[in-house]
Tab-separated table of C-alpha atoms in Angstrom:
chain	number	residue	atom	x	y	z
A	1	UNK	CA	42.104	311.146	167.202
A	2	UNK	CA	42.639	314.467	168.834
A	3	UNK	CA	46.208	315.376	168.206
A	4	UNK	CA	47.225	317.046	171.394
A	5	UNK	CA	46.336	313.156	172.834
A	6	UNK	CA	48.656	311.805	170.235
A	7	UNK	CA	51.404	314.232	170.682
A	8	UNK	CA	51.105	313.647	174.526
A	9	UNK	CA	51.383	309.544	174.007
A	10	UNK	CA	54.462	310.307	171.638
A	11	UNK	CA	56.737	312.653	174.454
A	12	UNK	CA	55.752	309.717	177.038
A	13	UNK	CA	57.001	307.219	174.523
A	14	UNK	CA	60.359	309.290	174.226
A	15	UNK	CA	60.654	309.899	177.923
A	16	UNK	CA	60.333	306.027	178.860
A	17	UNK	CA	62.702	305.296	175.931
A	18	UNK	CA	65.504	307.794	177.311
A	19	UNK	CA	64.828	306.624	180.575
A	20	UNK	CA	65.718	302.750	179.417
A	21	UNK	CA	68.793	303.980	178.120
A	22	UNK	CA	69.901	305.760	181.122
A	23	UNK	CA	69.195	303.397	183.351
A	24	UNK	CA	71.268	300.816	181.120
A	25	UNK	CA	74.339	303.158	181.141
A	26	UNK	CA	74.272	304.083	184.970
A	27	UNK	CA	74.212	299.962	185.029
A	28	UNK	CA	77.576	299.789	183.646
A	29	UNK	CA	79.309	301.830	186.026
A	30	UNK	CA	80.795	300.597	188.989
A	31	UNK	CA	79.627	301.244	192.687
A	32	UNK	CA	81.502	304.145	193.763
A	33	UNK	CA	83.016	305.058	189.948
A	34	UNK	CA	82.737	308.465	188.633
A	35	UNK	CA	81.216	309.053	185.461
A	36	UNK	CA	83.832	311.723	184.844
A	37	UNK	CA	86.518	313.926	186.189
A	38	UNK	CA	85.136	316.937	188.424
A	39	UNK	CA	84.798	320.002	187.174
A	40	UNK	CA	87.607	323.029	188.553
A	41	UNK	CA	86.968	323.862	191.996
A	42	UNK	CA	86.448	327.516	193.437
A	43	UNK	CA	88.988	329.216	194.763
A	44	UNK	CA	92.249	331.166	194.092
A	45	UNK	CA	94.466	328.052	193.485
A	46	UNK	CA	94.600	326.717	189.220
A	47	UNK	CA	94.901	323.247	190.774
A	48	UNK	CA	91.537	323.227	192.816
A	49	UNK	CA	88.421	320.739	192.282
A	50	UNK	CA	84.782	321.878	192.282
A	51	UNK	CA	82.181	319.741	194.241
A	52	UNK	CA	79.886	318.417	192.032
A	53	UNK	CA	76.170	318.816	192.228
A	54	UNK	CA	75.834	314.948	190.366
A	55	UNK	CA	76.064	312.337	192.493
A	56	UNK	CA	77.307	309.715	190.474
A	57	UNK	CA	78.295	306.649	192.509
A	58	UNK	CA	76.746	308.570	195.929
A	59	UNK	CA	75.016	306.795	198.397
A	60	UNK	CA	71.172	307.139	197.911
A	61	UNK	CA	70.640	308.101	201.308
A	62	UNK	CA	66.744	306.836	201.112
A	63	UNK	CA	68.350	303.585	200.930
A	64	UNK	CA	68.836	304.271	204.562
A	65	UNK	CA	66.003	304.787	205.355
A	66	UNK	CA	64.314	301.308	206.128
A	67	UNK	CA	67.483	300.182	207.919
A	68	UNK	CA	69.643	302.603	209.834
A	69	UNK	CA	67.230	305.386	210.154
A	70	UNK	CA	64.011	303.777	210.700
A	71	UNK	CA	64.141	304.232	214.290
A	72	UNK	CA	64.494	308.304	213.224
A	73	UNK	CA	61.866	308.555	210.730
A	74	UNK	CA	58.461	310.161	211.519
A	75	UNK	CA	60.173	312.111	214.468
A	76	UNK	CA	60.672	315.967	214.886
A	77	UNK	CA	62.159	318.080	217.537
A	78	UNK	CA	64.132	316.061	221.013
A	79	UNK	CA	62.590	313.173	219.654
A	80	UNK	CA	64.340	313.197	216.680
A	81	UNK	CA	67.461	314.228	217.952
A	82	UNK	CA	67.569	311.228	221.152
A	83	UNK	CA	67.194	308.563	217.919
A	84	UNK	CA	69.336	309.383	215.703
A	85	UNK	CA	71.986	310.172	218.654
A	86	UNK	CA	71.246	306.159	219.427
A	87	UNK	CA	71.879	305.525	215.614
A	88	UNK	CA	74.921	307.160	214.857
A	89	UNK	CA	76.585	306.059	218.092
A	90	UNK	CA	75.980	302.663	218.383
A	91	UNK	CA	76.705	302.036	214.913
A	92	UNK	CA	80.325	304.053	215.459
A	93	UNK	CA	82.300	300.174	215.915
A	94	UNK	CA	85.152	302.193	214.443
A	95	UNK	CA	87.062	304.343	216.170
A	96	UNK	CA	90.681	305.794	215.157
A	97	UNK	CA	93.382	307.106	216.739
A	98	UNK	CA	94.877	310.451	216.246
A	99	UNK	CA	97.908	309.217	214.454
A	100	UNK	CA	95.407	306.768	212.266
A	101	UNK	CA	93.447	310.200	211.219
A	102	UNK	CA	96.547	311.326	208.622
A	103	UNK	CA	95.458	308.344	206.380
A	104	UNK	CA	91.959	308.129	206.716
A	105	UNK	CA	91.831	311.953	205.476
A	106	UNK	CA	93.875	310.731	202.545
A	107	UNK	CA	90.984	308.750	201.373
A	108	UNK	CA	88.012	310.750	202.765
A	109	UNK	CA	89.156	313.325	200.903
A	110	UNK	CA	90.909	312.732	197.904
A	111	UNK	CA	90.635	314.828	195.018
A	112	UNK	CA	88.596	312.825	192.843
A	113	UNK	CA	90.308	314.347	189.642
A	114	UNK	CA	93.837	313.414	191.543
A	115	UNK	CA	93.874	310.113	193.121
A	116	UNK	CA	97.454	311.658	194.120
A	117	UNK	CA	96.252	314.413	195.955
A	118	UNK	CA	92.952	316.337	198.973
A	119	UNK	CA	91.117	318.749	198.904
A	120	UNK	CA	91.821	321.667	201.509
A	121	UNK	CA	88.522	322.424	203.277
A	122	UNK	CA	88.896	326.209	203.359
A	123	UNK	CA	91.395	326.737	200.614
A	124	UNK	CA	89.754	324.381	198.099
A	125	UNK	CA	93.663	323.569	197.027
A	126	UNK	CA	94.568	320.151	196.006
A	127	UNK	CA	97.416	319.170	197.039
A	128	UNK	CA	99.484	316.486	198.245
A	129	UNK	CA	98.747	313.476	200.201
A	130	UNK	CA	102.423	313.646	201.560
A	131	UNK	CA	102.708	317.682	201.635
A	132	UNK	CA	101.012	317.467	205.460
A	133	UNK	CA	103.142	318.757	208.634
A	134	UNK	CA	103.457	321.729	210.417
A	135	UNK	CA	104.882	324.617	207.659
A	136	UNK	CA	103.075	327.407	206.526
A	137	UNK	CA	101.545	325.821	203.296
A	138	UNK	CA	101.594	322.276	204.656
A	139	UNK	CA	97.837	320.668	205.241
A	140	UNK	CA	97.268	319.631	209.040
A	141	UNK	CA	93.736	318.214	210.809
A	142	UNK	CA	91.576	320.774	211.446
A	143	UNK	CA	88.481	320.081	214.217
A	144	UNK	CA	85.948	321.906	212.589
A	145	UNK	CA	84.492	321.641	216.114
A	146	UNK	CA	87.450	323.520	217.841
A	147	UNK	CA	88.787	321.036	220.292
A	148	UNK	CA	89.079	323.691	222.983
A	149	UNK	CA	85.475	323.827	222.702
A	150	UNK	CA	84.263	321.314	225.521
A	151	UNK	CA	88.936	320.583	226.328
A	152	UNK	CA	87.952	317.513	224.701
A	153	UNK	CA	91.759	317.301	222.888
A	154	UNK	CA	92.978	314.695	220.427
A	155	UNK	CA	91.859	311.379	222.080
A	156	UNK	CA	90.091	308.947	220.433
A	157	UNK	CA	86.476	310.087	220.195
A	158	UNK	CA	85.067	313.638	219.415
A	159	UNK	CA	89.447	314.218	219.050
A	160	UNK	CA	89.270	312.049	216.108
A	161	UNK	CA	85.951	312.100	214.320
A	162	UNK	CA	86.632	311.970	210.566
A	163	UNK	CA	82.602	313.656	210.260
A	164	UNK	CA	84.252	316.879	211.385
A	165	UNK	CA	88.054	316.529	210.527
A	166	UNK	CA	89.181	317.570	207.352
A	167	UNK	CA	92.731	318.541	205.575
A	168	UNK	CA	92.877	322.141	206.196
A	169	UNK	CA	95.938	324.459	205.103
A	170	UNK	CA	98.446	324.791	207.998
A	171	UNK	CA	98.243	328.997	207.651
A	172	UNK	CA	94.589	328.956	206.700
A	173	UNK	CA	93.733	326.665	209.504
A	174	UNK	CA	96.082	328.850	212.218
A	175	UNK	CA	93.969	331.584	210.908
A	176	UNK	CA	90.479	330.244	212.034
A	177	UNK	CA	91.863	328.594	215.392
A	178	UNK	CA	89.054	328.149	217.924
A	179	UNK	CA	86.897	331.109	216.697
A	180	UNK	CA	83.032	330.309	216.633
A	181	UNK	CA	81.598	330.231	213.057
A	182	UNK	CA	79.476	333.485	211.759
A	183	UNK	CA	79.542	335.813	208.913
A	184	UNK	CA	81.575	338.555	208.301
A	185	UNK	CA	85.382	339.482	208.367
A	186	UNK	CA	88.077	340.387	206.783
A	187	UNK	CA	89.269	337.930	203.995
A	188	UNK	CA	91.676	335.683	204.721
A	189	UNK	CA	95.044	335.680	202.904
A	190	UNK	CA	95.535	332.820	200.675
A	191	UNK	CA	92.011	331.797	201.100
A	192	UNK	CA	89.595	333.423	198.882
A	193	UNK	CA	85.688	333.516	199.982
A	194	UNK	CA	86.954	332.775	203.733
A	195	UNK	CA	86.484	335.499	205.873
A	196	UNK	CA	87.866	336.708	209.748
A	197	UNK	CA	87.371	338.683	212.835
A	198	UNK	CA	88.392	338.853	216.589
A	199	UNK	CA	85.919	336.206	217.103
A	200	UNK	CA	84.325	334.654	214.016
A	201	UNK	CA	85.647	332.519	211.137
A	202	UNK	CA	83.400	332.432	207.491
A	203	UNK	CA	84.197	329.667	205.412
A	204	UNK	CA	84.051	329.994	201.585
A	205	UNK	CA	80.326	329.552	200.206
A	206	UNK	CA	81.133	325.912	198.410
A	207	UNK	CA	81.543	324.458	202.065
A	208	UNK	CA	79.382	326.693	204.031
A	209	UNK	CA	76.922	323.639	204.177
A	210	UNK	CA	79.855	321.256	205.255
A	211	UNK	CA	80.812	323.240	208.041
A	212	UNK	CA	77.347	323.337	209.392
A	213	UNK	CA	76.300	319.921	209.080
A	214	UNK	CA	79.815	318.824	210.405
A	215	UNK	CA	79.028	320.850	213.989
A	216	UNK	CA	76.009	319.447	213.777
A	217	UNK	CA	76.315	315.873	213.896
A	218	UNK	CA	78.881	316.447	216.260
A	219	UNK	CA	76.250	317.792	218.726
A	220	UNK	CA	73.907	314.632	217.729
A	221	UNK	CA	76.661	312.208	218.575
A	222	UNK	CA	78.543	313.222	221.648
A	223	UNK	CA	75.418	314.719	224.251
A	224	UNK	CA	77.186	313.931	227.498
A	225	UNK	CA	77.930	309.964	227.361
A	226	UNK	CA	81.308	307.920	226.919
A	227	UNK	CA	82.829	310.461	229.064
A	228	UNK	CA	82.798	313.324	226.978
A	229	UNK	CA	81.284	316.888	227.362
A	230	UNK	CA	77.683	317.531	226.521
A	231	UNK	CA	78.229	319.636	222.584
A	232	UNK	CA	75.500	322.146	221.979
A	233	UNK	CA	75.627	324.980	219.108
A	234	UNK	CA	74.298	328.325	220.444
A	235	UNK	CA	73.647	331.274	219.058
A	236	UNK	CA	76.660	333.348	220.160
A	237	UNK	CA	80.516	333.637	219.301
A	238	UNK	CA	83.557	333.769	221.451
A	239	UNK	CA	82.230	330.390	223.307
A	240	UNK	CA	85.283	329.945	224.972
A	241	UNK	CA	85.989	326.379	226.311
A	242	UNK	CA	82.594	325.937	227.070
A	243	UNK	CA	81.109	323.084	225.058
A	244	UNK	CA	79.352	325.226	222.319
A	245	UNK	CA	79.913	326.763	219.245
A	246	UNK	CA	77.816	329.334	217.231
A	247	UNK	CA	76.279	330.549	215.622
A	248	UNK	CA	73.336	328.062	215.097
A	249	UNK	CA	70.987	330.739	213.125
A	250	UNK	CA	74.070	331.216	210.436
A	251	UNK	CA	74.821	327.447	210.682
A	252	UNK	CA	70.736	326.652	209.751
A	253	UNK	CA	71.556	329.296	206.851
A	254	UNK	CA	74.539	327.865	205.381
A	255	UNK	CA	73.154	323.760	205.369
A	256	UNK	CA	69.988	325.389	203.501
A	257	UNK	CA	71.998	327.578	201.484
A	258	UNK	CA	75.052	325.004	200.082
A	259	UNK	CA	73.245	321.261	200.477
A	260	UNK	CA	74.899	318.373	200.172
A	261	UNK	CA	77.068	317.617	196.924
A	262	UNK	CA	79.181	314.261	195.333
A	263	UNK	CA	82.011	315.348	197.584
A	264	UNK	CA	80.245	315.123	200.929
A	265	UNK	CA	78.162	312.636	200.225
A	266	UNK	CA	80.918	310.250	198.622
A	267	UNK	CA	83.022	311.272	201.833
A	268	UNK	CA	80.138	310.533	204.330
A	269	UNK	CA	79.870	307.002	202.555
A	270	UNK	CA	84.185	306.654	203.032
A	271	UNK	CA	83.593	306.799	206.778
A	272	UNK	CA	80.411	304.691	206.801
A	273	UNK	CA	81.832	301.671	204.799
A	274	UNK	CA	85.883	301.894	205.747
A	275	UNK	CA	85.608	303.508	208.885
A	276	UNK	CA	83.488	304.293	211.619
A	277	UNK	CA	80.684	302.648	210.392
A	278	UNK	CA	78.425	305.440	211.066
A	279	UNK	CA	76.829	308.281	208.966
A	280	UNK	CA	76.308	311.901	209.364
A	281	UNK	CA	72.415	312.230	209.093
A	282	UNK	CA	72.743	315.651	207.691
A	283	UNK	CA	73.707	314.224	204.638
A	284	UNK	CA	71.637	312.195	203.885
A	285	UNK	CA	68.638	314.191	205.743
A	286	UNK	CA	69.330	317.641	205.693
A	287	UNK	CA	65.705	318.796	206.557
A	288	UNK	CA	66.213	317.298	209.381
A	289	UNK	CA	68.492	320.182	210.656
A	290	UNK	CA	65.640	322.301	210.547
A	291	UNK	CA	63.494	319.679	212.556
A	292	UNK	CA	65.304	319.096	215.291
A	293	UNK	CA	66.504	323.431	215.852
């Protein structure tokens, strides 16, 4: 028999054989269980955890796809956009408060190496579920979609969306205010990788593609209705109060160039089961940032 045949039939033998065995241990673990602890995290901080490129325990987001997006699927462009818009608010039964957000961010995002502890969004620090308040290196809410950006505050709705709040430093956060998002800047003490200017605020590379998929759901979700301001990204900074924030050409940049790891995806699974009930689509889609802008 011609060997090259024989060799072939013997790696395919292997591969099905490792694949039985994998499939047996993933079995074992339990449905949202980590296979391990996470790896250190990036930044300047001893005590920080990495996001994971392994999902392990992640929502399969194609799992999705012949329930909660198959309205979405097949669509590009406005199209696109209009259905999952339907999707994600309809679906939203749960709605906090601004006082509820303190403990929902305690699970959302909890250091998975620290059941004790979060992970700052810009910082990448764990620390403390109890070290939150109002001092320098306390960990507040940040909107990731500035709040003065549409006056839309802390009431329940856009105010309290856990898909774009997340446990930010107190300094860090003070730092970035309302500023628009773009490249560039002058680093940010206590924050390596995060960058500043007049008008702009760079997040660190590791949640470059957080950021962006965060501002965009939130323009997906809130287009006008249930009394709150029309969000759009545009392509400028220093937006003001208008109902925009920029810039969408970096924002298309960063989701391409830091996709969706175990953190974001375990987190966007938090809010969908415990939660809101809804999902950022991003996540679980993110080509579909480049088909809708």
């Amino acid at each position: 028999m011609d060997n090259t045949r024989v060799n072939r039939r013997a790696r395919t033998a292997l591969a099905i054989a490792a694949g039985t065995v994998l499939t047996a241990v993933v079995g074992q673990i339990p449905a949202g269980a980590t296979a391990a602890p996470a790896a250190p995290h990036r930044a300047a901080a001893a005590s920080v955890t990495q996001h994971s490129s392994i999902s392990v325990g992640a929502s399969d987001s194609t799992s999705y796809d012949d329930t909660y997006y198959k309205d979405a699927l097949g669509k590009t462009g406005p199209a696109l956009k209009d259905s999952l818009h339907r999707i994600i608010s309809s679906t939203q039964t749960g709605k906090l408060t601004y006082s509820q957000v303190w403990d929902a961010l305690k699970d959302t995002d909890q250091d998975p190496a620290n059941s004790a502890n979060v992970i700052l969004l810009y910082s990448g620090r764990s620390q403390s579920k109890d070290a939150h308040g109002g001092n320098p290196d306390d960990w507040n809410r940040e909107h990731v979609w500035a709040k003065s950006h549409g006056d839309f505050g802390t009431d329940t709705g856009p105010g309290t969306d856990l898909h774009h709040l997340r446990p930010a430093q107190v300094s860090v956060n003070s730092v970035r205010g309302d500023k628009d998002f773009d490249n560039g800047g002058t680093e940010v003490e206590g924050a390596p990788g995060n960058r500043s200017d007049a008008d702009s605020f760079e997040p660190r590379d590791a949640v470059k593609g957080d950021v962006a998929r965060m501002i965009l759901y939130m323009a997906v979700r809130y287009d006008g209705g249930d009394g709150f301001p029309d969000l759009e990204p545009n392509d400028q900074v220093d937006n003001g109060t208008q109902p925009h924030i920029g810039r969408l050409s970096v924002l298309k940049e960063w989701s391409k160039q830091d996709p969706p790891d175990s953190f974001e995806e375990h987190r966007n699974q938090v809010i969908f089961d415990k939660y809101q009930h809804n999902r950022n689509p991003f996540i679980d889609h993110p080509e579909w940032v480049e088909a809708i802008w």
